[in-house]
Coordinates of C-alpha atoms and ligand atoms in Angstrom, one line a residue:
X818 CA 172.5 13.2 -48.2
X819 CA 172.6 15.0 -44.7
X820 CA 174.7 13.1 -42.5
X821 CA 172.3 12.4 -39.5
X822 CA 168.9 11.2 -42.2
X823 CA 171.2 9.0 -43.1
X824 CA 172.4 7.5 -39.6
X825 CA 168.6 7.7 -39.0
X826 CA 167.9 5.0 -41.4
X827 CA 170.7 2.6 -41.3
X828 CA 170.0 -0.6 -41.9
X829 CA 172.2 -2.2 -39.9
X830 CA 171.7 -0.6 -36.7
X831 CA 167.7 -1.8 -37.1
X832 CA 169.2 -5.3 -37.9
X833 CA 171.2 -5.2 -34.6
X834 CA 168.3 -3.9 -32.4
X835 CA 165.5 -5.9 -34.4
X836 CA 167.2 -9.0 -32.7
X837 CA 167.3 -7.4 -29.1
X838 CA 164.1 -7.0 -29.6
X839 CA 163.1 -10.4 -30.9
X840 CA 164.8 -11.5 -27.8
X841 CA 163.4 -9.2 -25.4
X842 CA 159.4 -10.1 -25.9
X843 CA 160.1 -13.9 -26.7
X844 CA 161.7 -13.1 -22.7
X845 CA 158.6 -11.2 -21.9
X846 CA 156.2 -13.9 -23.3
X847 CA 158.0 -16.7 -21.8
X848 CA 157.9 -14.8 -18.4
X849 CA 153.7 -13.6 -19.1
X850 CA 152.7 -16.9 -20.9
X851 CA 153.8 -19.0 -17.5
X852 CA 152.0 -16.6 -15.0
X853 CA 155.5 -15.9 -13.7
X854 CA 154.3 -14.0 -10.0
X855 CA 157.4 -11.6 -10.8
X856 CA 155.7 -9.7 -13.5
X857 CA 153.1 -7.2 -12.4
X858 CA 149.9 -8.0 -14.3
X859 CA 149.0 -4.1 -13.9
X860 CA 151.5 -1.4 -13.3
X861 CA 149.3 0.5 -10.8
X862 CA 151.0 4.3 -11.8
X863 CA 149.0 7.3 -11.3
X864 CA 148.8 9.2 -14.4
X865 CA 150.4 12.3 -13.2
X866 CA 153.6 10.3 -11.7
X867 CA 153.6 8.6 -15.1
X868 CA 153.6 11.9 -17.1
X869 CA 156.1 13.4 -15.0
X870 CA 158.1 10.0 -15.7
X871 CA 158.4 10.3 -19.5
X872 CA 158.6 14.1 -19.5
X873 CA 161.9 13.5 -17.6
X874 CA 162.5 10.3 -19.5
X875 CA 165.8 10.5 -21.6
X876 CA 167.8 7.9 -23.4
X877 CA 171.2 7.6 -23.3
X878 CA 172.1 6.8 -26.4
X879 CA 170.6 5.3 -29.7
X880 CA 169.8 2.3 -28.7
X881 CA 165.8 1.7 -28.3
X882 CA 165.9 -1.4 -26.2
X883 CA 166.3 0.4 -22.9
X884 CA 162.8 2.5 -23.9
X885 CA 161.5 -0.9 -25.0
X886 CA 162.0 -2.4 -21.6
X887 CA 161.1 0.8 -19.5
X888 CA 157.2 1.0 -21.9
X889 CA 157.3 -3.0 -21.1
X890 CA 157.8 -2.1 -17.5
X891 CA 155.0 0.4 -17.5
X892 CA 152.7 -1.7 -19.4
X893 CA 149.3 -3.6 -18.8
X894 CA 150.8 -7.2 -19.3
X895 CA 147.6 -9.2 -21.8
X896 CA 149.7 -12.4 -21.4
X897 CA 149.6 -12.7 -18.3
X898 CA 147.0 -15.3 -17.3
X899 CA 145.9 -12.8 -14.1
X900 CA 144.8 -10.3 -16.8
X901 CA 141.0 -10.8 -17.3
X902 CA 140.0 -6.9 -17.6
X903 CA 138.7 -5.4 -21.1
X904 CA 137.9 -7.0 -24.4
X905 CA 141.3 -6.3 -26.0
X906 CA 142.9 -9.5 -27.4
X907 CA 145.8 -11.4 -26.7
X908 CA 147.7 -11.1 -29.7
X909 CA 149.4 -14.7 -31.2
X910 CA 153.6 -13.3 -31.0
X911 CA 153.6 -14.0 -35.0
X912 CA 151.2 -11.0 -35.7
X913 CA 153.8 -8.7 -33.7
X914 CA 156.3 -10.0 -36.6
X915 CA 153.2 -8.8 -39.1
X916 CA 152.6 -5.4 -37.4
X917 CA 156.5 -5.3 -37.4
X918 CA 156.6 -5.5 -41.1
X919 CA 153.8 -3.6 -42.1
X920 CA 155.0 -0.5 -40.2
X921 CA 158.2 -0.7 -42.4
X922 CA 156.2 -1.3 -45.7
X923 CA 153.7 1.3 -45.0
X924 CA 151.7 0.4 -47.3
X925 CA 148.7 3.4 -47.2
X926 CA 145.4 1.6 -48.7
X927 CA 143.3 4.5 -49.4
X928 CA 143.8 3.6 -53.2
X929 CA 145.1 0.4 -54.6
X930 CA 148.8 1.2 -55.4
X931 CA 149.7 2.2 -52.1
X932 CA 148.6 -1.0 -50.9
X933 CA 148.4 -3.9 -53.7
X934 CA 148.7 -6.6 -51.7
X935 CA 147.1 -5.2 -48.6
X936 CA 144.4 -4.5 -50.7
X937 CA 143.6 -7.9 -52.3
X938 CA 144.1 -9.4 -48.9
X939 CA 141.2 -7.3 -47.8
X940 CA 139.2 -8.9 -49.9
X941 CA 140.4 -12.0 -49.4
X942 CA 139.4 -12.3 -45.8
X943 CA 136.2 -10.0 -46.5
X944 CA 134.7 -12.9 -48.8
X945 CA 135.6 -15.1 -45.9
X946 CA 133.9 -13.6 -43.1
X947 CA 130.9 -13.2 -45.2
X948 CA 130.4 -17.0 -46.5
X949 CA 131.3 -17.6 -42.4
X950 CA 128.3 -15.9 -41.8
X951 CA 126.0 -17.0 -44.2
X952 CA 125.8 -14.2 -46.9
X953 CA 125.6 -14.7 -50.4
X954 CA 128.2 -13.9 -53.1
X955 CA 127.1 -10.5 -53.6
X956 CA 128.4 -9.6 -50.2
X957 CA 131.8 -8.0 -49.7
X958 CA 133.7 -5.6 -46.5
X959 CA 136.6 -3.9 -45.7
X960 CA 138.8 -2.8 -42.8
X961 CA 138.4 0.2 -40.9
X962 CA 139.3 1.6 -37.6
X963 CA 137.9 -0.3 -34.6
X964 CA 134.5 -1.0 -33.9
X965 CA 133.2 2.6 -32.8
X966 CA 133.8 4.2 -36.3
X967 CA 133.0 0.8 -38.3
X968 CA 129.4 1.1 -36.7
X969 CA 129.1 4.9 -37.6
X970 CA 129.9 3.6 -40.9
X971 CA 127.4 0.9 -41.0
X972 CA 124.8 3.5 -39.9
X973 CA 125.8 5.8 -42.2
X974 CA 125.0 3.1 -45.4
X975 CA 121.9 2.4 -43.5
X976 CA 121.2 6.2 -44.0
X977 CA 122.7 6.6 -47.5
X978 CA 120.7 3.2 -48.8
X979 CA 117.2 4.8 -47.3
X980 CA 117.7 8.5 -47.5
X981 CA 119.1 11.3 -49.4
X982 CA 120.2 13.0 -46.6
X983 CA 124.3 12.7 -48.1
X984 CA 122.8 15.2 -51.3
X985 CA 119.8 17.1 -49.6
X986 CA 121.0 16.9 -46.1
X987 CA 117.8 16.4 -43.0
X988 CA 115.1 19.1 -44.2
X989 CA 113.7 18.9 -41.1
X990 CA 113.0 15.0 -41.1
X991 CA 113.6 12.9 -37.5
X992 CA 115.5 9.3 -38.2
X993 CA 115.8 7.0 -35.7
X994 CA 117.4 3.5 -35.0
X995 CA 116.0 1.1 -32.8
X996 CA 119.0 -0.5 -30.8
X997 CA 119.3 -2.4 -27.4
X998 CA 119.7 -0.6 -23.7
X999 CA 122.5 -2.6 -23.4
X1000 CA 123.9 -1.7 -26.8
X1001 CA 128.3 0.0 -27.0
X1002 CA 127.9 3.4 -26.0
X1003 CA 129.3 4.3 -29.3
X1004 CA 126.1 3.5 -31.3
X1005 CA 124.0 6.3 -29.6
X1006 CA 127.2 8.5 -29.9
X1007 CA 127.1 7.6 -33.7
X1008 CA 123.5 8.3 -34.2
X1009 CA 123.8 11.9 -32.4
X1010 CA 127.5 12.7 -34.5
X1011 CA 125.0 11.9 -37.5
X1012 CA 122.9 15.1 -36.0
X1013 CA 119.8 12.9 -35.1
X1014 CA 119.8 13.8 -31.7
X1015 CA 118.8 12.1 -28.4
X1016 CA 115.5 11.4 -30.4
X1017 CA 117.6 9.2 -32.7
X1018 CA 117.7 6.8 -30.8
X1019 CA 114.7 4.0 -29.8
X1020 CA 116.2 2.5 -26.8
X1021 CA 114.7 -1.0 -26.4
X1022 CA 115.0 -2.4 -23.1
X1023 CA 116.5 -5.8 -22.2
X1024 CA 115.6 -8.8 -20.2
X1025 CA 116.8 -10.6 -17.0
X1026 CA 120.1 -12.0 -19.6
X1027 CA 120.3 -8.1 -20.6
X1028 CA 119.6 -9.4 -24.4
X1029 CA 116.7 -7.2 -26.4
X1030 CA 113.5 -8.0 -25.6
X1031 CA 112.6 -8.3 -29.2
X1032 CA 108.5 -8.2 -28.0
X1033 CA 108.6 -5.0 -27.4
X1034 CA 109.9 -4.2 -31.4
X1035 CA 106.8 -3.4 -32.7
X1036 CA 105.1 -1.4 -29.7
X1037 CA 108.2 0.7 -29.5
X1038 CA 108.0 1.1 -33.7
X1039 CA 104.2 2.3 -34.0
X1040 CA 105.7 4.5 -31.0
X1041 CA 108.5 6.0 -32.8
X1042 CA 106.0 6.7 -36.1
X1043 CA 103.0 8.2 -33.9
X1044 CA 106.3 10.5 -32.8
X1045 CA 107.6 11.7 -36.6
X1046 CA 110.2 9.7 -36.7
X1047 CA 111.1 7.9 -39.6
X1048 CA 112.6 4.7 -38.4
X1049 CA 115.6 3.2 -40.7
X1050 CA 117.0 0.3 -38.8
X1051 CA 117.5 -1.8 -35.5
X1052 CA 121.0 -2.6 -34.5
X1053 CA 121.7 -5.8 -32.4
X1054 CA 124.0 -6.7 -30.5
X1055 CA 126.4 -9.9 -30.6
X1056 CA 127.4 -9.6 -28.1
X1057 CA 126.7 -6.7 -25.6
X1058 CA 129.6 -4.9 -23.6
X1059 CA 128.9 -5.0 -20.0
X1060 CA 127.6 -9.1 -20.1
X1061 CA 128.2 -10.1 -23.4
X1062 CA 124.7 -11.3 -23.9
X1063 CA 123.7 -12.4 -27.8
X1064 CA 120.6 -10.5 -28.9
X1065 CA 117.7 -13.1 -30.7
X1066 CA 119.3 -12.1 -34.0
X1067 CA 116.8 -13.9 -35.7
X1068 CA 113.6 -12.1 -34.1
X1069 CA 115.6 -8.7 -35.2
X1070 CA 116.2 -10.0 -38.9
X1071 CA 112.3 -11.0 -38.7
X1072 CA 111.3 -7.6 -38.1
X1073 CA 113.4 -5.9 -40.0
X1074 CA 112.2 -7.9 -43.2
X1075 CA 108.6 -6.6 -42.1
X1076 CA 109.0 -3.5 -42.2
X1077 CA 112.0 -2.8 -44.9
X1078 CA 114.2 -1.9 -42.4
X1079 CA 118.5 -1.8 -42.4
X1080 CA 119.1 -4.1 -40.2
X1081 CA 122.9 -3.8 -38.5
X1082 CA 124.8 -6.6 -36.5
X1083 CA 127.2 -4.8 -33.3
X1084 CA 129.2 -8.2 -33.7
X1085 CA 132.1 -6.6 -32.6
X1086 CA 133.4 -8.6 -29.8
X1087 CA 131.1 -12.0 -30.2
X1088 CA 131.0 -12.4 -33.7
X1089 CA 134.0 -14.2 -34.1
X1090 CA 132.0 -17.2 -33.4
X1091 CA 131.4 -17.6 -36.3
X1092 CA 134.3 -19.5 -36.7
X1093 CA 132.8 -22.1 -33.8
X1094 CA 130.7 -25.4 -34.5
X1095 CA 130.1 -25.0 -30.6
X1096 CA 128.9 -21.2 -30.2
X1097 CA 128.0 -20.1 -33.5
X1098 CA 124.3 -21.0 -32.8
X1099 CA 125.0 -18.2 -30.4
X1100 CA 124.8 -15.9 -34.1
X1101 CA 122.1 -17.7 -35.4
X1102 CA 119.8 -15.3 -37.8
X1103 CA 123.1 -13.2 -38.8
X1104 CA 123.1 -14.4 -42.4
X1105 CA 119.9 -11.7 -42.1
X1106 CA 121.4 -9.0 -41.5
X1107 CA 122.9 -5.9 -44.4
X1108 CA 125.7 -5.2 -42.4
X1109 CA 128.0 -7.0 -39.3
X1110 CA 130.9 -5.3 -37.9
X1111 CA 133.9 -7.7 -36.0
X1112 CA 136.2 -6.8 -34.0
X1113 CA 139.1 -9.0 -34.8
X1114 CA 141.4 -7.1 -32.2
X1115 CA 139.1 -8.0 -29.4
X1116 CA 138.3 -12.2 -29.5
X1117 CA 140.6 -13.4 -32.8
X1118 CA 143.9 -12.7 -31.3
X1119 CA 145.0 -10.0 -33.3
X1120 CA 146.5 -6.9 -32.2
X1121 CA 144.6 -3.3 -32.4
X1122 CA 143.4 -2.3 -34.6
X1123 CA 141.6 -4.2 -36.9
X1124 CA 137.8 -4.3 -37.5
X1125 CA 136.1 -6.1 -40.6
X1126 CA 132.4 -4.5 -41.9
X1127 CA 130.8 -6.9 -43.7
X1128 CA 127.7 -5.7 -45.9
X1129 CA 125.3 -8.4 -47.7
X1130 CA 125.1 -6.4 -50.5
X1131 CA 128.2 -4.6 -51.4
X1132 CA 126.1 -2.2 -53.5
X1133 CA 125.4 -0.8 -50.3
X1134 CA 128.8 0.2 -48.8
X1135 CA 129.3 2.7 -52.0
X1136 CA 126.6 4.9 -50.8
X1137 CA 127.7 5.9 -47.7
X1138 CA 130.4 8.2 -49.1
X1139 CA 130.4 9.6 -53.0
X1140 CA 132.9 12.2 -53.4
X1141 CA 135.0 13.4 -55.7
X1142 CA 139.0 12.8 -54.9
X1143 CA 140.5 13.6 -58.3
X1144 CA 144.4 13.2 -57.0
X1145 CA 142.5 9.7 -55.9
X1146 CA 140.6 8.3 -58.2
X1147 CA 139.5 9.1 -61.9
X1148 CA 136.3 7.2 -62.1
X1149 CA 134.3 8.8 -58.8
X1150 CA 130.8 7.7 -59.4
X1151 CA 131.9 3.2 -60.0
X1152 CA 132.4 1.0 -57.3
X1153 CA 136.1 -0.1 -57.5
X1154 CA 136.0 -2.0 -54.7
X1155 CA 140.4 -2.0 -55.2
X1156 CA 139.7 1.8 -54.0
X1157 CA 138.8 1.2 -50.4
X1158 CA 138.8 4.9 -49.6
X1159 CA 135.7 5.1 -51.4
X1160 CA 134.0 3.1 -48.7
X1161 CA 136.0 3.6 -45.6
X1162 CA 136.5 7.2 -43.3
X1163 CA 139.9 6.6 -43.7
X1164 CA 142.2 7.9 -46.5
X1165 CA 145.6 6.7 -45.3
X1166 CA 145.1 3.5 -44.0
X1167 CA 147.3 0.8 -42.1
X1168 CA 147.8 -3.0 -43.3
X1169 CA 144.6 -3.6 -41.7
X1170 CA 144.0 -7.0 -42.4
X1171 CA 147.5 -8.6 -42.7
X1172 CA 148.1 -9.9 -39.2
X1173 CA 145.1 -11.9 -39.2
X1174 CA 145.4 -13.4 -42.8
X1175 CA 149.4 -14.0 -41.1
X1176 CA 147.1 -16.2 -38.6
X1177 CA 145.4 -17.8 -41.5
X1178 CA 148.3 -18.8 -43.3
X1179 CA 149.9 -20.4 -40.7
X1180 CA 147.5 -21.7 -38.4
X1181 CA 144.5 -21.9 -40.5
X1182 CA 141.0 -21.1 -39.9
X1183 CA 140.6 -23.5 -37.3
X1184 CA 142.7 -21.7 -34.3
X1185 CA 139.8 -19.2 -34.5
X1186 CA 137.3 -21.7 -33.3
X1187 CA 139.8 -23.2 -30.8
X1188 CA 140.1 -19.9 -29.3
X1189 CA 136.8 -18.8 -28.8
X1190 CA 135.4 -22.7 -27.6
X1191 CA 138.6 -22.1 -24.7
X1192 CA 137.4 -18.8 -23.7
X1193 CA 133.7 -19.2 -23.5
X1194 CA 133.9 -22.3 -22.0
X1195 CA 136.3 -21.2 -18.9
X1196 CA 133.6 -18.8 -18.9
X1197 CA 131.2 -21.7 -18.2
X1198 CA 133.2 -23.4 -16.1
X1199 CA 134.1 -20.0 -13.8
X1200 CA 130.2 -19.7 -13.7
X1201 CA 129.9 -22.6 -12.5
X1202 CA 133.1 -21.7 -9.2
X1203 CA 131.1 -18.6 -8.4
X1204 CA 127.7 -20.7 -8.1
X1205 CA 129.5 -23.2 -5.6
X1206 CA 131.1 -20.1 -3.4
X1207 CA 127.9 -18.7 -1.0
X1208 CA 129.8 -15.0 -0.7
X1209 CA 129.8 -14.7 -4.3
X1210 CA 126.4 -13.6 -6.8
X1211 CA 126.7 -14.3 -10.6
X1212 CA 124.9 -11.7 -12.8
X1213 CA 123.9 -14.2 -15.5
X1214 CA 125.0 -16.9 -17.1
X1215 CA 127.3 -16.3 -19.5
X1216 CA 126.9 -16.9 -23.5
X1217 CA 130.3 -15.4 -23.7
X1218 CA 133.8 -15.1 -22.2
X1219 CA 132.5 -12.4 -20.0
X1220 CA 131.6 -12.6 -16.4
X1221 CA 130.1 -10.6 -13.8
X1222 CA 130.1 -11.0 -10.0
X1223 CA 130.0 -9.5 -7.4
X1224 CA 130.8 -10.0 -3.1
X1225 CA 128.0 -9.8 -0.8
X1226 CA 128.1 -9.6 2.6
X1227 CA 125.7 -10.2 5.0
X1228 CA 123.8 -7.0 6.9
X1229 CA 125.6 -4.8 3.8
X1230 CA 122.6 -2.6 2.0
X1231 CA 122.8 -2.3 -1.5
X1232 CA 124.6 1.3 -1.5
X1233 CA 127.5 -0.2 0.7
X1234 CA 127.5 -3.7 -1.2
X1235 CA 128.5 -1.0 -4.0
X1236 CA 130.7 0.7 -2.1
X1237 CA 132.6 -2.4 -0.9
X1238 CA 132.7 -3.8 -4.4
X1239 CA 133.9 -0.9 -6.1
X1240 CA 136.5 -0.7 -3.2
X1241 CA 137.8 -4.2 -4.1
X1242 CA 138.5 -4.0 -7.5
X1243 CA 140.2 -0.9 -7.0
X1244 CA 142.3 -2.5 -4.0
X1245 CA 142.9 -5.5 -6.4
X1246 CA 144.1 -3.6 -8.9
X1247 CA 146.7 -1.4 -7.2
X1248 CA 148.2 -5.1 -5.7
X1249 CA 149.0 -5.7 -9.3
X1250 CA 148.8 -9.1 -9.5
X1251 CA 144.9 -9.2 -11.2
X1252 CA 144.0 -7.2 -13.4
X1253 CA 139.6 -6.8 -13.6
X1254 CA 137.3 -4.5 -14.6
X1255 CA 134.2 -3.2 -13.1
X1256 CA 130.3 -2.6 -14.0
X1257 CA 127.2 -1.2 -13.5
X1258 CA 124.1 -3.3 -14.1
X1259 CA 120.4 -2.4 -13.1
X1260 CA 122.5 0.3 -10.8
X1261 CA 124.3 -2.5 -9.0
X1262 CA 128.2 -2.5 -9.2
X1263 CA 129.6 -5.6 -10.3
X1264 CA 133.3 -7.0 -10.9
X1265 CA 133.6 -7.9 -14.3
X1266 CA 135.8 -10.4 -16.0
X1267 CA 136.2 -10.8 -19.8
X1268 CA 138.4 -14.0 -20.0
X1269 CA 140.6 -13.3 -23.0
X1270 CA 143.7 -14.9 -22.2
X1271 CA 143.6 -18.8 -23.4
X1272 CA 146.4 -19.4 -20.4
X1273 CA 143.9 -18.2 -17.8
X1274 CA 142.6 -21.5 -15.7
X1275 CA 139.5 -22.0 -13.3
X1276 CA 142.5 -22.4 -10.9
X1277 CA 143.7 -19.1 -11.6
X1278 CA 140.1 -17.7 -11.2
X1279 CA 140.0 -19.5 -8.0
X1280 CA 142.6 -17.8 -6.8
X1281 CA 141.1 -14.4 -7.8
X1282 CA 138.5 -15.4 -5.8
X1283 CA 140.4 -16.0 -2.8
X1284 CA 142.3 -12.3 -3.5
X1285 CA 138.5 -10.8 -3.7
X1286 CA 137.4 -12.3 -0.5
X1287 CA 140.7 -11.6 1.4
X1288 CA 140.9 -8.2 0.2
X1289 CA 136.9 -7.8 0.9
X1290 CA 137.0 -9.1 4.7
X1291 CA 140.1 -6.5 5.4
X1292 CA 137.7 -3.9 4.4
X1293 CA 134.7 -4.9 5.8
X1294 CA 137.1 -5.2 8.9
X1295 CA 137.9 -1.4 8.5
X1296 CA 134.9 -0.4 8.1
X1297 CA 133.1 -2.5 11.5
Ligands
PLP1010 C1 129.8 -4.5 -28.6 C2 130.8 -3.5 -28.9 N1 130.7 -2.7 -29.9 C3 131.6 -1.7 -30.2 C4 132.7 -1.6 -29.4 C5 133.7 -0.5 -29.8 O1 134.8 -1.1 -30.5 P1 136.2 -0.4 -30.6 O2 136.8 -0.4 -29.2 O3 137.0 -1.3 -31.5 O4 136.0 1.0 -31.1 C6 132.9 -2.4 -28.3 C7 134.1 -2.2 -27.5 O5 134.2 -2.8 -26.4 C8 132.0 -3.4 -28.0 O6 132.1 -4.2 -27.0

């Protein structure tokens, strides 16, 4: 055995630095957890200083903490209570011990010996997800990438259940999905990687709450047919991106019974609440749909990634792929649902689903719940802060843990409202201590909170406020 392979996988040297680095993030989450003004929410670096950093970046010796602490350093910090910025969750510390383990089992999924238990877990949580949302026992899902390529997968079983396009590819034909203005940019960018072009897509417009207006379904339908297009499905969305506004699932499902089409649920970041008696009328009409995709790396507390796509009829999820893989799988053509690569882009794939069935096992299904009621009610009662201060203009209410405001100022014109918005949360977010996001709506610039941390208080938002308006009166006092 060569001499340094063998250093390279010593046992005891990962024993010795596994518990350094035990220590070191239960430090960092003490420290994050408590708000602790010390740690900078946001490490404002510009990307050029921070690749000259780690080009130059050497270790002394082999021991990994130092690089640990230096990537900590150099980190967006989740846990911190100031962090309100985009829908990525706030992992509980015991899936880090998951992720931890999985990386050293890598266990590969694409077939069911590399991944026996990974595989059965799958399912496990799949079945659970779908009696959550109402299916019936023929549904079924699986684990795949993040939400961008679990809804190209969706749309691609809504194309393989209602064309032939996978054996005779387009021959000239024009599909089309119906989906929301507001809807993740990576549905149209799905629809035009499956080669349907800008004409793929039936962009419905939304109303005053940015959700669908569903009345306009049929007009936009009949539309699409007087057009050529053939018309295979309507995606809606639970909840959108930029408000996190729940489409009338149930008008959708209506419609697409009417007119035998696929009907897909974006329930990426909002349809964990499923798992709340409070907000799951939010989702009500879901148990309609063939296929939902969740995010459970944005609003379950697991760590990226890991997205579920459910289908009501797991028939359905065989036809989006069907190739032959003989170093994969003998029987091609049956639906060994053991075999995830059958269904899924990925061949190699990670323990997808262990961290949160980790959750499960030792919190039980009811944290999930808990945590969404916490974050879309400080949603509500943030609302409700911005209502009471006069400088401040709330988008919508929220259904969500999402928020959008924005400063105004009096005598300021739309263009420089904008302008000093934009300014803001650029200015906050080089102070470090916030860390926000920022959005366009009806070509208005907003400041955009998605409330993901459970430790984040309306006293903490208050204070954001009170960073917003001091940062916004030094540059409206520049700019006099
Ligand atoms: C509604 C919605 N769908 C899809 C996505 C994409 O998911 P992912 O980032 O996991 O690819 C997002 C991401 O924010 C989203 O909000």
């Amino acid at each position: 055995m060569n001499k340094q392979l063998q250093e390279a996988y010593d046992p005891n040297a990962f024993r010795k630095s596994g518990h350094e680095l035990v220590d070191l993030l239960a430090d960092y989450l003490t420290q994050a957890l408590s708000g602790n003004k010390n740690l900078a929410t946001y490490p404002s670096q510009q990307p050029e200083d921070a690749f000259q950093f780690w080009s130059a970046y050497q270790l002394e010796n082999q021991n990994p903490i130092p690089l640990f602490e230096e990537v900590l350093k150099q980190s967006i910090h989740l846990h911190h209570p100031q962090y309100m910025g985009h829908q990525i969750s706030v992992p509980l510390p015991v899936t880090g011990l998951a992720g931890f383990f999985s990386s050293v089992l890598n266990s590969g999924m694409g077939v069911y010996e590399m991944g026996v238990a990974g595989t059965a877990i799958e399912k496990v949580l799949a079945k659970l997800f779908a009696q959550k949302i109402g299916f019936g026992s023929n549904a079924d899902g699986f684990f795949t990438s993040g939400g961008t390529l679990a809804n190209l997968t969706a749309l691609l079983a809504a194309r393989g259940s209602k064309t032939s396009v996978w054996k005779e590819g387009m021959l000239g034909q024009q599909f089309a999905v119906m989906v929301c203005c507001e809807s993740h940019y990576c549905v149209e960018r799905a629809l035009r990687i499956m080669g349907w072009g800008e004409a793929g897509i039936v962009s419905i417009p939304s109303d005053k709450q940015f959700r669908m207006r569903t009345d306009l379904l049929e007009d936009a339908f009949e539309k699409a047919k007087q057009e050529g297009k053939t018309v295979l499905g309507v995606v809606g969305n639970a909840c959108s991106t930029s408000t996190g506004s729940y489409d009338n699932l149930e008008a959708i499902g209506v419609f697409c019974k009417k007119h035998n089409l696929w009907f897909h649920v974006d329930g990426a970041h909002g349809g964990a609440a499923i798992f709340s008696d409070k907000y799951k009328y939010l989702l009500k009409g879901i148990e309609a749909a063939d296929s939902v995709v969740i995010d459970c790396h944005k609003t379950m507390m697991v760590p990226t990634l890991s997205t579920l796509l459910l289908f009501k009829n797991e028939k359905k999820a065989y036809q989006t792929f069907s190739q032959k893989a003989a170093y994969l799988w003998e029987k091609a053509g049956e639906m060994e649902w053991y075999n995830l690569a059958k269904r899924t882009f990925e061949c190699t794939k990670s323990l997808m689903g262990f961290k949160l069935y980790t959750i499960l096992q030792i919190h039980g299904e009811a944290i999930f719940g808990i945590y969404i009621d916490t974050i879309y009610d400080l949603a509500k009662q943030c609302a409700q802060t911005l209502k009471d201060h006069a400088q401040f203009e709330l988008a919508i209410e929220p259904d969500a843990n999402i928020l959008c405001f924005r400063f105004r100022a009096t005598n300021l014109n739309e263009e420089k409202t904008n302008q000093l918005n934009a300014n803001i949360r650029k200015t906050l977010i080089e102070k470090e201590a916030f860390y926000i996001v920022q959005t366009s709506l009806d070509g208005k610039v907003y400041l955009r909170t998605t409330l993901m941390n459970p430790f984040t208080t309306v006293e903490i938002f208050i204070d954001l406020l009170e960073e917003v308006s001091s940062i916004a009166n030094v540059v409206l006092n520049k700019t006099a």
